[in-house]
Every structure is written in C-alpha cells, then in structure tokens.
Tab-separated table of C-alpha atoms and ligand atoms in Angstrom:
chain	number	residue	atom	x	y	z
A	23	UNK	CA	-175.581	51.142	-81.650
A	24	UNK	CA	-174.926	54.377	-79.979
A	25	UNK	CA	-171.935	56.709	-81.034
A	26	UNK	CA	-170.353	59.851	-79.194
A	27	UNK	CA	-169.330	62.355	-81.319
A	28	UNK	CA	-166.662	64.745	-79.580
A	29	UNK	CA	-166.654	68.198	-81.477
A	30	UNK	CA	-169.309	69.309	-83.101
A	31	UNK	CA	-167.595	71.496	-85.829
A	32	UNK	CA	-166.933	71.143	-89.414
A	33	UNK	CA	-166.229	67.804	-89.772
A	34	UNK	CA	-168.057	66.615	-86.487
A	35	UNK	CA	-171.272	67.821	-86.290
A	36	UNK	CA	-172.085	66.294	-90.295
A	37	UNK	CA	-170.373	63.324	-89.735
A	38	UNK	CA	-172.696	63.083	-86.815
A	39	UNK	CA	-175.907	63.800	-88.874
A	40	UNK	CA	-174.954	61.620	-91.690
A	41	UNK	CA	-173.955	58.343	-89.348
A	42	UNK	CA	-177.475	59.303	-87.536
A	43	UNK	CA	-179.288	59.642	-90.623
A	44	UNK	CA	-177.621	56.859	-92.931
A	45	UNK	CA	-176.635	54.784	-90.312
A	46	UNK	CA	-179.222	54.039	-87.855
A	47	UNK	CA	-177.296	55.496	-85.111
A	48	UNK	CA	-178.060	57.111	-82.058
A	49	UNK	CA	-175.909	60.044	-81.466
A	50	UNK	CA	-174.347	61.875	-78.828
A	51	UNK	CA	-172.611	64.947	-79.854
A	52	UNK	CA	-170.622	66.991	-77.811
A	53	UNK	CA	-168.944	70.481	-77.771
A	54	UNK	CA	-167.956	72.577	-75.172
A	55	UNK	CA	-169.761	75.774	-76.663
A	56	UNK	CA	-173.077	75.858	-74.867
A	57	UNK	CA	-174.163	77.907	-77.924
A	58	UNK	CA	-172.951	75.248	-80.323
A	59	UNK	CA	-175.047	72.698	-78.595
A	60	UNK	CA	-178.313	74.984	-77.699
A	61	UNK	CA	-178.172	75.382	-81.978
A	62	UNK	CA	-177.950	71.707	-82.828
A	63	UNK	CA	-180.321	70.560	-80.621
A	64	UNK	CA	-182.454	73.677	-82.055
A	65	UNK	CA	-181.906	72.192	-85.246
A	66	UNK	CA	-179.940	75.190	-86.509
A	67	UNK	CA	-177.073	74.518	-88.300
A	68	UNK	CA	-174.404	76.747	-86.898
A	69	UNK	CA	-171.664	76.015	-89.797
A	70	UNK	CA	-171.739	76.538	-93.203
A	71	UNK	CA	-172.177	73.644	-95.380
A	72	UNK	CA	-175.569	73.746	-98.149
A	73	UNK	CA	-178.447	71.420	-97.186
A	74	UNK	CA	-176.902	70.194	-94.195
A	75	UNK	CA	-179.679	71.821	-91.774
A	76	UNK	CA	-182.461	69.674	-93.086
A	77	UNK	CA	-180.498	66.839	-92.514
A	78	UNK	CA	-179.893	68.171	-89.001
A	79	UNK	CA	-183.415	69.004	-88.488
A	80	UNK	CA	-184.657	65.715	-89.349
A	81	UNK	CA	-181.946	63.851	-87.128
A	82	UNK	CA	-182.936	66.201	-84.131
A	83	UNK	CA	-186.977	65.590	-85.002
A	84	UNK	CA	-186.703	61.906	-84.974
A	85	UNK	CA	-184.614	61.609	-81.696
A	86	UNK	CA	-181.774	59.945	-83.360
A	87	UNK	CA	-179.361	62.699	-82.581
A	88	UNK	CA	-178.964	65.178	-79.712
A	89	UNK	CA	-176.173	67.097	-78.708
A	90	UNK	CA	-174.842	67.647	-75.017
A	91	UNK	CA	-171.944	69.524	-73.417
A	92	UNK	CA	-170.725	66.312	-71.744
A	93	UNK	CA	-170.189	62.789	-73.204
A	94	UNK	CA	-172.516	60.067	-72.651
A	95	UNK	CA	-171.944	56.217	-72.325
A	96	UNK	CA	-171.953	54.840	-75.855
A	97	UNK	CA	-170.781	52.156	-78.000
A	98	UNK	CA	-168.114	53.981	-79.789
A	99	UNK	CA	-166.465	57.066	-78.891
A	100	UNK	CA	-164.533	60.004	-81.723
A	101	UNK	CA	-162.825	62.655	-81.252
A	102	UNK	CA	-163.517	65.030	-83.817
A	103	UNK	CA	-161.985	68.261	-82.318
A	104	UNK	CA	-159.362	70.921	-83.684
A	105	UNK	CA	-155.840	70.383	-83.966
A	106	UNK	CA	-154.219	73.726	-84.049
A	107	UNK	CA	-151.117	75.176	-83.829
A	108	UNK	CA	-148.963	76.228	-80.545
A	109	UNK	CA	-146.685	78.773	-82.053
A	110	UNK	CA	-143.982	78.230	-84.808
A	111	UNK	CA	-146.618	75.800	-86.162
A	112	UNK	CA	-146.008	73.103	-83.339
A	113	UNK	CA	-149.234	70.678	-83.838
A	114	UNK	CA	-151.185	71.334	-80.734
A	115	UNK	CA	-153.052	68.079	-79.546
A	116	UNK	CA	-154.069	69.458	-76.475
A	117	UNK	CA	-157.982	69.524	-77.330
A	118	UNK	CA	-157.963	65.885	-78.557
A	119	UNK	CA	-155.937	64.926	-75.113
A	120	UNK	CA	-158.981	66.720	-73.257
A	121	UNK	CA	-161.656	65.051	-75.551
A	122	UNK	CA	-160.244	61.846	-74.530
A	123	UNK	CA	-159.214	62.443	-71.150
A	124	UNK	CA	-163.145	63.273	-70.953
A	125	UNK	CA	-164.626	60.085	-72.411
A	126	UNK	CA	-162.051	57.497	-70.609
A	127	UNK	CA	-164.303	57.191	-67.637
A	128	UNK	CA	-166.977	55.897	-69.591
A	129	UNK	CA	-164.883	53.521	-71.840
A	130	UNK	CA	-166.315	50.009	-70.996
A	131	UNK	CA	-165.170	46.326	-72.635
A	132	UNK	CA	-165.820	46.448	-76.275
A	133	UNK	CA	-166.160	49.789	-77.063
A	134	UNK	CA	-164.585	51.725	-80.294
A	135	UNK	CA	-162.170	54.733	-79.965
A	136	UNK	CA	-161.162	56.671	-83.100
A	137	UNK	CA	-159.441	59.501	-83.935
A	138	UNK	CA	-160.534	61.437	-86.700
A	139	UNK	CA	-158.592	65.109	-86.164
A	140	UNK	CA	-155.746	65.615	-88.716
A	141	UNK	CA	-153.434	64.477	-86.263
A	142	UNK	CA	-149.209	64.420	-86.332
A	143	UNK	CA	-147.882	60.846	-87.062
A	144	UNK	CA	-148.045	59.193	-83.693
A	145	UNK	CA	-151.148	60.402	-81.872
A	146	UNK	CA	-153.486	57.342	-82.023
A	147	UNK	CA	-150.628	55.637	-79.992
A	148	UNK	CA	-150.194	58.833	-77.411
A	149	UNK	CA	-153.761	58.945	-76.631
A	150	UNK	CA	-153.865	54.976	-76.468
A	151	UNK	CA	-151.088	55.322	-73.533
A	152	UNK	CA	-152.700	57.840	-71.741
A	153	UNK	CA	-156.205	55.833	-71.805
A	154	UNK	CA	-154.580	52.538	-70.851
A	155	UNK	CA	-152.672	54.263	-67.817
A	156	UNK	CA	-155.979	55.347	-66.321
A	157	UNK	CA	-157.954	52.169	-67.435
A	158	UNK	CA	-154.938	49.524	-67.242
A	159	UNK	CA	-158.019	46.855	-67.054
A	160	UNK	CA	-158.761	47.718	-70.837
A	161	UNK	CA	-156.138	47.038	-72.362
A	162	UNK	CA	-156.635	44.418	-75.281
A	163	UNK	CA	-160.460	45.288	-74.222
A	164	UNK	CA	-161.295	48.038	-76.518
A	165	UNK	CA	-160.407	48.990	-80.197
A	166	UNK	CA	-158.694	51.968	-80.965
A	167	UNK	CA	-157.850	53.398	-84.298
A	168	UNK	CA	-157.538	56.636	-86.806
A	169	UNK	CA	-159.768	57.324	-89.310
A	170	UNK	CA	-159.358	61.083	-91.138
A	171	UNK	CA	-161.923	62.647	-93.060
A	172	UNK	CA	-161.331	63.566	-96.563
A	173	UNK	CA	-164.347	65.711	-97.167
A	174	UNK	CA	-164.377	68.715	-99.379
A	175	UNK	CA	-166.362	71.689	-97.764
A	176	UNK	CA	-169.666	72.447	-99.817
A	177	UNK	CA	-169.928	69.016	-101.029
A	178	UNK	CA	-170.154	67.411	-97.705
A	179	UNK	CA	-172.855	65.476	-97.684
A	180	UNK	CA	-172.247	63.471	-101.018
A	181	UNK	CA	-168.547	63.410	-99.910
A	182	UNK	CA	-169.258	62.232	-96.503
A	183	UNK	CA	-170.988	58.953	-98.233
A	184	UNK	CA	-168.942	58.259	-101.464
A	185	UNK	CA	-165.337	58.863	-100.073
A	186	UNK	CA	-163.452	56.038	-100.066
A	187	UNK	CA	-161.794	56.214	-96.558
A	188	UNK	CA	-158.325	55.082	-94.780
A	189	UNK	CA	-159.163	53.300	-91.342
A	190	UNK	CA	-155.548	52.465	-89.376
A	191	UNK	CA	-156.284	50.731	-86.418
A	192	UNK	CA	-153.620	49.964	-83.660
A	193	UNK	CA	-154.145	46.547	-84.584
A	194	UNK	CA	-155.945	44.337	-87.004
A	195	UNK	CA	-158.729	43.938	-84.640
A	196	UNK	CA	-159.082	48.121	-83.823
A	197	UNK	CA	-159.083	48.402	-87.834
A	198	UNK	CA	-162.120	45.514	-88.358
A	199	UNK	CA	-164.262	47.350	-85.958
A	200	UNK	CA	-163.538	50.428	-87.176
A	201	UNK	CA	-164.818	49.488	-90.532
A	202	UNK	CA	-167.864	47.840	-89.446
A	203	UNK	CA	-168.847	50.820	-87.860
A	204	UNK	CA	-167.944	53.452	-91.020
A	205	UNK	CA	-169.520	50.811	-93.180
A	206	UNK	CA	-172.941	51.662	-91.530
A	207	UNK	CA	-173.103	54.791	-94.022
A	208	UNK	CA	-169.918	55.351	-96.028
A	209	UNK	CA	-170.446	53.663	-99.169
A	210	UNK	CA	-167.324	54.278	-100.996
A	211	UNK	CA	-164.293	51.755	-99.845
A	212	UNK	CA	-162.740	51.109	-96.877
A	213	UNK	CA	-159.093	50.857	-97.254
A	214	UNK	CA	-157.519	49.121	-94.014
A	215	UNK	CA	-153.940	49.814	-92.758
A	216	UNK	CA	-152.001	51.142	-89.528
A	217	UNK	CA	-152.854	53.774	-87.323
A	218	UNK	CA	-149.075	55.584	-88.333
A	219	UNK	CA	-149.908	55.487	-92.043
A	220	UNK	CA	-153.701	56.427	-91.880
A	221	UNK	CA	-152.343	59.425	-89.627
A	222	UNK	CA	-149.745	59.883	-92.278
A	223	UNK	CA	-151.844	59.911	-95.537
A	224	UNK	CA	-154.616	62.387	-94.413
A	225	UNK	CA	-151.079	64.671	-94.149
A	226	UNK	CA	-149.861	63.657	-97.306
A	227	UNK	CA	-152.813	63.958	-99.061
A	228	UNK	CA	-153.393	67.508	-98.365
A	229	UNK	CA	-149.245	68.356	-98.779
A	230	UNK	CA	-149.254	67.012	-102.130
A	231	UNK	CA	-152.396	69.294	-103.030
A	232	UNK	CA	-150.199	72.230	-101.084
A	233	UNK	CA	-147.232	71.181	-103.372
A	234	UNK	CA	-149.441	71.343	-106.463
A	235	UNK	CA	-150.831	74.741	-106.412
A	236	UNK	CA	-147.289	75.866	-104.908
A	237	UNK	CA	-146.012	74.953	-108.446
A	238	UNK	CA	-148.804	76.374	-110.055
A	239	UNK	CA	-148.242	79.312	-107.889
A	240	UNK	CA	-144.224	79.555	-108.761
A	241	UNK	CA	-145.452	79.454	-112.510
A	242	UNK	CA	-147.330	82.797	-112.141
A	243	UNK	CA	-144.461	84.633	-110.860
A	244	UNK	CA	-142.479	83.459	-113.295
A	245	UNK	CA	-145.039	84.235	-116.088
A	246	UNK	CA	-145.290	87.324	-114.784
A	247	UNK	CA	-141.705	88.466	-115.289
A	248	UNK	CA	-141.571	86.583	-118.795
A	249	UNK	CA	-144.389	88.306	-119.991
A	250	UNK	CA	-146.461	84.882	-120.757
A	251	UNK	CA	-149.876	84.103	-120.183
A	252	UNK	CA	-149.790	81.768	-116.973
A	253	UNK	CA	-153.308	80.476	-117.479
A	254	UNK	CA	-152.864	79.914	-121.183
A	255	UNK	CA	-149.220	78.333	-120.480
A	256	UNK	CA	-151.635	75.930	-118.155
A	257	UNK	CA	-153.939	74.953	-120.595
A	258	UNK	CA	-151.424	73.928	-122.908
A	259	UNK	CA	-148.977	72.411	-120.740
A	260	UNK	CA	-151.877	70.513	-119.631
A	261	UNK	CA	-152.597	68.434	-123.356
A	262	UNK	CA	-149.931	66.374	-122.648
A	263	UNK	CA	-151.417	62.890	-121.723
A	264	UNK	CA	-149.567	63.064	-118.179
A	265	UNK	CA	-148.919	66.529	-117.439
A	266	UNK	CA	-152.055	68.180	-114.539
A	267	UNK	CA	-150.766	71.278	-113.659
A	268	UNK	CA	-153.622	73.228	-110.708
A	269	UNK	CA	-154.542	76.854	-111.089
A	270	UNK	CA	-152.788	79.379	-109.126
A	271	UNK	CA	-154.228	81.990	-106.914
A	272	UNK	CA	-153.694	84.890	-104.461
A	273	UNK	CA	-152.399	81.837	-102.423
A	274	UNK	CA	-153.880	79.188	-100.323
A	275	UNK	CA	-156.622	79.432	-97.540
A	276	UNK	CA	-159.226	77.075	-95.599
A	277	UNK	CA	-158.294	75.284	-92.431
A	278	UNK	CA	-156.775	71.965	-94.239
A	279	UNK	CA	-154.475	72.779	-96.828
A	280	UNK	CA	-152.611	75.369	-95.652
A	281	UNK	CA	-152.409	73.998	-91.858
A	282	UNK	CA	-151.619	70.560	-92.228
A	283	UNK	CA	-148.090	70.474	-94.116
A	284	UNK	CA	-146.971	71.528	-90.644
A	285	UNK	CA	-147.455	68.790	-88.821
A	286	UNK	CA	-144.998	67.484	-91.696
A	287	UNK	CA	-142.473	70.055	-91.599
A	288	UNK	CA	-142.140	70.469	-87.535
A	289	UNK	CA	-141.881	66.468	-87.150
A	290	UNK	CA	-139.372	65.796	-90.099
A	291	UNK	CA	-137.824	69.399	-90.817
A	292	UNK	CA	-134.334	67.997	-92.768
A	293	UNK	CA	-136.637	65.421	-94.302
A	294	UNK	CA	-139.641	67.844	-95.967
A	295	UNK	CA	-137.547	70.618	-97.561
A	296	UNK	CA	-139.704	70.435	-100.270
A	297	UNK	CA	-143.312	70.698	-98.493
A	298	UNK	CA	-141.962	73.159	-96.647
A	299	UNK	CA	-141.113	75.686	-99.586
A	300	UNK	CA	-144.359	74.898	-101.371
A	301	UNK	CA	-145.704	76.791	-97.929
A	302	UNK	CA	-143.568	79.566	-98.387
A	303	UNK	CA	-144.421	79.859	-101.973
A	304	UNK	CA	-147.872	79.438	-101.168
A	305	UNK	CA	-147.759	82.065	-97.772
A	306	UNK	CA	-145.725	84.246	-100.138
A	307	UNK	CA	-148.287	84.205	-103.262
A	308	UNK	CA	-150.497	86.705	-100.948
A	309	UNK	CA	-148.093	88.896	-100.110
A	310	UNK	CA	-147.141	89.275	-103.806
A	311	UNK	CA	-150.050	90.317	-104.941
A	312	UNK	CA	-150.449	92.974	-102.362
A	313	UNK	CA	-147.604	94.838	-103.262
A	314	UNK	CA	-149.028	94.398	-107.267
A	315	UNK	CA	-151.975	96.130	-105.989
A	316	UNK	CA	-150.229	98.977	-104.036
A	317	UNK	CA	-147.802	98.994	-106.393
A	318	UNK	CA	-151.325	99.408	-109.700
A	319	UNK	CA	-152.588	102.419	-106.750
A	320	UNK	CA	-149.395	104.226	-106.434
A	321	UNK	CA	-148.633	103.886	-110.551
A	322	UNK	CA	-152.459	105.424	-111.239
A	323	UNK	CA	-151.862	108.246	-108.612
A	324	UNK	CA	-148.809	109.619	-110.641
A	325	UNK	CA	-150.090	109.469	-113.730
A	326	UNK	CA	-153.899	110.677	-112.951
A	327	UNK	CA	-153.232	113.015	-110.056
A	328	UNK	CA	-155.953	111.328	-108.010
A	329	UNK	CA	-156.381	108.420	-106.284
A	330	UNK	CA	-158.202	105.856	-107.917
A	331	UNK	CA	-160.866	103.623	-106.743
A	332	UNK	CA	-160.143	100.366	-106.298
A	333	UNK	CA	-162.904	97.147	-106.274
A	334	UNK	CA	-161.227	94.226	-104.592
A	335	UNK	CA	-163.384	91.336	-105.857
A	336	UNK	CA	-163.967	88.203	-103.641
A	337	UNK	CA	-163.415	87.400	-99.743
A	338	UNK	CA	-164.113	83.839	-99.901
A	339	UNK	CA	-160.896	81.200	-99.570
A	340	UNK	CA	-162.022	79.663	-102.557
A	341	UNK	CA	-164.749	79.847	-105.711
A	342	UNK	CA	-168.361	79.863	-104.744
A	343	UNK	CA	-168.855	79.654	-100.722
A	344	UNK	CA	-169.161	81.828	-98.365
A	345	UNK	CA	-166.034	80.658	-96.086
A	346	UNK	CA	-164.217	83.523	-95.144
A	347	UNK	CA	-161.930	81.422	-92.800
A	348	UNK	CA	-158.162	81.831	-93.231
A	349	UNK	CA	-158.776	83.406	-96.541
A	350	UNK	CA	-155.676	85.050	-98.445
A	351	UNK	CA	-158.262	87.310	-100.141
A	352	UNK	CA	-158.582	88.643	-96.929
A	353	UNK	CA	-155.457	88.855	-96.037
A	354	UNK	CA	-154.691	91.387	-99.279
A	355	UNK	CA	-157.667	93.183	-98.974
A	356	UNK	CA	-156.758	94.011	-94.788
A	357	UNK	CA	-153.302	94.625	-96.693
A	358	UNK	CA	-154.505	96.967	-98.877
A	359	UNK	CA	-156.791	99.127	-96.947
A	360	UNK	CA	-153.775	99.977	-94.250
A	361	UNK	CA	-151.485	101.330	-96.765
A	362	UNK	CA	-154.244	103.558	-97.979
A	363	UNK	CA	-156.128	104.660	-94.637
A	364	UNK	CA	-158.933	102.669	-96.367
A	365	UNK	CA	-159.306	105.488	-98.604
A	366	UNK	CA	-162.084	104.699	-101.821
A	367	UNK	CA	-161.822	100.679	-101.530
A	368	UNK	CA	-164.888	98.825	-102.419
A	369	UNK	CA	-165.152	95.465	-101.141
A	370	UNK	CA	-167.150	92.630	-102.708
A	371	UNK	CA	-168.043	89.124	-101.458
A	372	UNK	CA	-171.414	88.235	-103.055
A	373	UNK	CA	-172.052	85.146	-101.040
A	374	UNK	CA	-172.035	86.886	-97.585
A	375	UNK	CA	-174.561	89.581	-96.960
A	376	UNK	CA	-172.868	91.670	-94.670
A	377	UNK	CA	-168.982	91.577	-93.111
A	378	UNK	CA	-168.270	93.261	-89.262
A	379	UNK	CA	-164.704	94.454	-90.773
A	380	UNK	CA	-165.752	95.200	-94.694
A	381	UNK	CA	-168.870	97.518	-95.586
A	382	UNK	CA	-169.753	94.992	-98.375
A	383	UNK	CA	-170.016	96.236	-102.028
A	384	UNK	CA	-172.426	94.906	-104.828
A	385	UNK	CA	-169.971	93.363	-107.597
A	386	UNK	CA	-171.471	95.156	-110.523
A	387	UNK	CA	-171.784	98.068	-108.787
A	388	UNK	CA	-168.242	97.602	-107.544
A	389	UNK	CA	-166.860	97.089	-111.354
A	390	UNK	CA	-168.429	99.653	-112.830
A	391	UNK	CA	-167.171	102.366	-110.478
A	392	UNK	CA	-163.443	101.021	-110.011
A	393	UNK	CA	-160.616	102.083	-112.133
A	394	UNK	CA	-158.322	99.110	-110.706
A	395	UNK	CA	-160.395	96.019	-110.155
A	396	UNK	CA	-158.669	93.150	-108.656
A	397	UNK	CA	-159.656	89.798	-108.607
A	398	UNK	CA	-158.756	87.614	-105.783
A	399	UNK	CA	-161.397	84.483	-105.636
A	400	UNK	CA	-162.951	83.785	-109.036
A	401	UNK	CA	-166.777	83.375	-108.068
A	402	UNK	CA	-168.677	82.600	-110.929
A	403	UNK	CA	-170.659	85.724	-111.214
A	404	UNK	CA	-167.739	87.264	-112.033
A	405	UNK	CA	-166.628	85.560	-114.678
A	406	UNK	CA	-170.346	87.317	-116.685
A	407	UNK	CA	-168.521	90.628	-116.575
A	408	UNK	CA	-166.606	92.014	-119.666
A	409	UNK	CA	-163.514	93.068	-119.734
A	410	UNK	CA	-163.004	96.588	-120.159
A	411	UNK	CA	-160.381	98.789	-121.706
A	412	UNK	CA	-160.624	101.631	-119.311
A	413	UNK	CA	-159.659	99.913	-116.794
A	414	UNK	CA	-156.453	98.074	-114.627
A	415	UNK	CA	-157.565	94.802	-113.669
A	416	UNK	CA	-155.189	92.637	-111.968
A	417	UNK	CA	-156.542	89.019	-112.157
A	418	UNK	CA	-155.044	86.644	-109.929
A	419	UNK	CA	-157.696	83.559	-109.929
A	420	UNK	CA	-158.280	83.401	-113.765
A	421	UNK	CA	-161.484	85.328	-114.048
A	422	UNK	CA	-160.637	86.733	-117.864
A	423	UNK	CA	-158.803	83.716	-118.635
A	424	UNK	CA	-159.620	81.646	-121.765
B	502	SAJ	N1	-156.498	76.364	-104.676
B	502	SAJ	C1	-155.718	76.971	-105.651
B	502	SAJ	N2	-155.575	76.361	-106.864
B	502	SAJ	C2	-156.178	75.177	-107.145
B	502	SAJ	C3	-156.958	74.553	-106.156
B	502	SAJ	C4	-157.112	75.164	-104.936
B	502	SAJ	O1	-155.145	78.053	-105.427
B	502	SAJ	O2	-156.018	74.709	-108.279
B	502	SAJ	C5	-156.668	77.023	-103.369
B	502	SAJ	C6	-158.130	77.400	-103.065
B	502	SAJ	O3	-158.463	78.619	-103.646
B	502	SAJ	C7	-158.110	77.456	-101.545
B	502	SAJ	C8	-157.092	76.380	-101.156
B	502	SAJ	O4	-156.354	76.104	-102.332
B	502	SAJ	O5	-157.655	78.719	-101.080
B	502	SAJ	C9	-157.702	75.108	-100.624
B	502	SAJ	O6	-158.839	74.730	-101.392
B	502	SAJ	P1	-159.096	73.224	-101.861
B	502	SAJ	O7	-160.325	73.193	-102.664
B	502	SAJ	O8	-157.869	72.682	-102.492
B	502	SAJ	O9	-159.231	72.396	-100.500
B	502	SAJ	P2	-160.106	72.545	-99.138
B	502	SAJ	O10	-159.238	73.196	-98.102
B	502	SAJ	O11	-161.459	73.088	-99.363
B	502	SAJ	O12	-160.270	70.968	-98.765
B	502	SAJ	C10	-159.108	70.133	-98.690
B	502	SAJ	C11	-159.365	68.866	-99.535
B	502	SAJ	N3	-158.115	68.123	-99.665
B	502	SAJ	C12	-157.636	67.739	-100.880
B	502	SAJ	O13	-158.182	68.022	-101.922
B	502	SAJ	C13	-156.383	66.921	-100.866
B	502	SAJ	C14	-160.436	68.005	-98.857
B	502	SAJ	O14	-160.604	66.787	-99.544
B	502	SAJ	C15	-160.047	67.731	-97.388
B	502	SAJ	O15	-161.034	66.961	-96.720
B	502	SAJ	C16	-159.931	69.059	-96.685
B	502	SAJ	O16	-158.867	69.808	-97.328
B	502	SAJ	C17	-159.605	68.808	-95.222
B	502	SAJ	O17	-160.514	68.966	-94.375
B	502	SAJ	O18	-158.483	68.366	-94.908
C-alpha cells in the first residue's frame, strides 16, 4: 500500500508519519515549500508537536516515508492542505482545488481520494466534479470521501491513534475503503456516514467548543461588573450533576477554533445567529482586556506620577506550548505596547527562547520587577508564583484562582 500525502503541515506531515510508522505504509508526502520538504526528508521536524521528530526520523531512516514537491502514483491520495479565508471570512478552497487538480493525472482504477482539510459543507462533492470532468473514465472507478482530523495539538501522536474518527464517503463504497485504509493505524472507532455530515461535524464540533468558552467568556464580563468571582462562580456552577461550564480567557486562538465557525456563519448566515455571536464574544474577549490593561497603566500613572512597569505574562494561544499562532495574547500584548510607545513592557513566554517582535523576559524576573502583571495564558510555571499585595495583577486565564 502506498499513500500520497498532500500538505505536509500540522495535520499532514504526522498523519503521514503515524500511517508510515503504524501502518505499514509507504508514503509520499508533498508540499510545495522546498524548505518544508528538504526538512522532512532531513528528518527535521519543521512544526511543533513533542516527540514527533523521532517518529519522523525513524520513518525517513527506514525508507517508509519520503517527502517530494510533486505527487507520486500511489494507492490512495489526501489532501491535507489549508483552508483559509478569502476576505470577510469566505472559506477559501483554492489550495485543496490545486492539491487535487495536481494528483488527478495520476488517479488510476481503484484508487482512494479523501479529503481531510476542515472543509465548508459541500466540498468532497466539488472536488469529485472537477476530477470526474477531467477523468470522465473514472467515474464509479475510484472512492472518494471526507475524513477530518480531530487531533488536539501537543497530544498528537496519542490522539492521532485513539481518536475515534468520522469517515463520509460519497457513497457506501468510498466510506468502506476509506475505513480500511484509517483502520491500518487508528485504533479508536470508525464511525461511517456521508461525505455532507462528516464535512459538517468536524465544523460543528469545533463551533460548539467556540460556543462554550463564548459563554464562559460572557460570564467574565458579567462577573466583572457584578463584582463576583468568575472562576469561583465556575467551580460551583459546575457541582451540579449536568452543568460543564469551560474556563474563560483573553479570548480564543489556534488555527481551528476560532477559524472554522466561519465556514458556518458565511454558508448559513440567518441560520447560525448564535455561532456567530459566540465569535464576536470570543473576538471581543481580547479587545476587552486590552483596554483593562491600558485602562490598570493610565489609573497607576495618576496616582504614582510615573509610569509603571508592566509584565505581560504568556504569548502562547493556550497553556503549556509554544504555539504562538493566532494567539489573542498576542494580540493584547501588540495592543498594549502601541498605546505606550512600548515604553517599560516586559514580555514573557517561557516556552519560546527568543521572539523576532518581543525581546523575551524571564517570568520571575518579569514578576518581581512589574507593578501591573497581567496574565494572559496560564502556563503552569506561573501558577508557583504568590500573589502579592503590592501589586495590580489582572488575571484573565485563572492563574490565582482557587
Ligand atoms: N480555551 C479557552 N477556554 C477553555 C478551553 C480553551 O479559552 O476552557 C481557548 C484556548 O486558550 C485557545 C482556544 O480556546 O486559545 C483553542 O484551544 P483548544 O484547546 O480548545 O483547541 P485547539 O485549537 O488546540 O484544538 C481544537 C480541538 N477541537 C475541539 O476540542 C472541539 C481539536 O480536537 C481539533 O482537532 C483542533 O481544534 C482542530 O485542528 O480542528
């Protein structure tokens, strides 16, 4: 069995590794990034995701993957590329057209197509139309179906094995062969339906997580102008038997989460009024605590006469990694900085060693000489420091919390 992997990013390139390693199968992966595909074949892992490199390096050693800027003939084909946005967050398919449009001459009787970008409801059967208009003679020859990922970054390789997953092929046939070939290393369950739905629940499934933390998000403002505790309110709300109530945040960040509502709210925008706010709370979460933090600056300057040094504690888009991508912690501390000419900021990110916008800060260091410390990502070194009565500390991710 040989598989062509098309995109060699995130979700890609260890999908790639684990199918070559767990599944006895030779792998083609592709990216158009020379420098993405000099790395891999290298055996250096050029995204961030722990122990995946060893896996890669072993892969690469025993010839069962290499990578390539152009597709090879294989037994199955997936398109594993980005699906970003065009403008006024119009899902922008564009990369997985080209991805196909690039393996279609090489599609032969009996091979496997899948999708596995988060895709808007109706791309398995786009890209089917445009493969069976250039190869008319394989239609009813091939099997073509969606498959999304459901991986949570950090944990990818256990996740990448022990997630169930949805398989929707564009028939009953597409969806069989589909599952044959995921059951060569996925171990948790296979769950067959329609390419529509499959496309449809890896969009719900990260717009009901949006929706979640958008509650927990409108619960903090809230708390904040009744003078409650939010993460105490939490904890109690929580002991009843069916109440689960997230944590909020300085908002939401990653390339999932806060992306794929969109393709929700620009296909069905009288239907989705609700996933749609939960975005705006969510957007708006970051914002808010920007102004709480130029507001804490502007407060200390009247009273004190000088202008106070500020420690703005975590980068990262979430708790213990060093992903800086679409971050709102980044987005407040950019904030920040231009209302103040990036006057006596110190920035902290203790999983990344050095930043080519922030001059990096150690966190101790950082605490000790800040007289408003704001937490934005709750890394868990943070949580060892004490709180201290000298000091403004605005806490947005919990760090003080019970
Ligand atoms: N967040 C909160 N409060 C919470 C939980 C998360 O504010 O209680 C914030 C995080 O700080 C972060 C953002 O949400 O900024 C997203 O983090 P996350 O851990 O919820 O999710 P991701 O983006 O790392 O991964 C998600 C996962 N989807 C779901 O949990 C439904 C993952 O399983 C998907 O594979 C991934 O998106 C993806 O690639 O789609």
């Amino acid at each position: 069995m040989k598989a062509c992997f098309m995109g060699l990013g995130y979700i890609g390139l260890p999908t790639a590794i684990i199918a070559a390693k767990e599944g006895n199968i030779d792998i083609i992966g592709v990216d158009i990034n020379p420098s993405v595909v000099e790395q891999t074949n290298a055996g250096h892992l050029h995204i961030i995701e722990p122990g995946m490199e060893e896996l890669l390096q072993e892969v690469v050693h025993s010839g069962k993957l290499h990578a390539s800027t152009t597709p090879e003939v294989a037994d199955a084909y997936f398109m594993v590329v980005p699906t970003p946005f065009k403008g006024n967050h119009e899902p922008d398919v564009s990369y997985v057209e080209a991805a196909t449009r690039a393996v279609i001459p090489l599609l032969k009787e009996g091979d496997l197509y899948v999708i596995e970008s988060t895709s808007p409801v109706g791309t398995t059967e786009k890209m089917a139309e445009i493969i069976f208009s250039e190869r008319p003679e394989l239609k009813d020859k091939i099997y073509v179906a969606y498959c999304p990922e459901r991986v949570l970054p950090g944990n990818v390789i256990f996740e990448l094995v022990h997630n169930d997953r949805v398989i929707g092929g564009l028939n009953e046939a597409s969806t069989a062969k589909a599952q044959e070939f995921y059951g060569r290393f996925v171990k948790g369950k296979l769950h067959p339906t329609n390419a529509r739905t499959a496309e449809m629940c890896k969009l719900t499934e990260n717009s009901s997580r949006d929706v979640q933390i958008a509650f927990a998000n409108e619960l903090s403002l809230i708390c904040d102008k009744a003078g409650i505790n939010v993460w105490d309110l939490i904890e109690l709300a929580n002991k009843h038997p069916r109440v689960n109530i997230l944590q909020p945040g300085c908002g939401v960040g990653g390339h999932c989460i806060a992306v794929d509502p969109y393709f929700i709210t620009t296909a069905f925008p009288n239907e989705s009024k609700l996933i749609a706010n939960a975005r705006e709370i969510n957007n708006y979460k970051a914002l808010w605590c920007a102004e709480r933090v130029k507001n804490a600056m502007l407060e200390f300057e009247l009273k004190r006469h000088r202008k106070p040094v500020i420690a703005m504690m975590g980068l990262a888009f979430k708790p213990d990694i060093d992903d800086l991508r679409e971050s709102p912690s980044k987005q407040i501390v950019s904030r920040v900085m231009q209302s103040c000419n990036n006057a006596d900021i110190l920035v902290v990110e203790p999983n990344v060693k050095s930043h080519n916008v922030f001059k990096l800060t150690d966190y101790k260091e950082a605490y000790d000489k800040a007289d408003i410390v704001v937490f934005l990502t709750a890394h868990t070194p943070f949580k060892q420091l004490s709180w201290s009565q000298d000091k403004i500390i605005l806490d947005f991710c919990g760090i003080f919390k019970k």
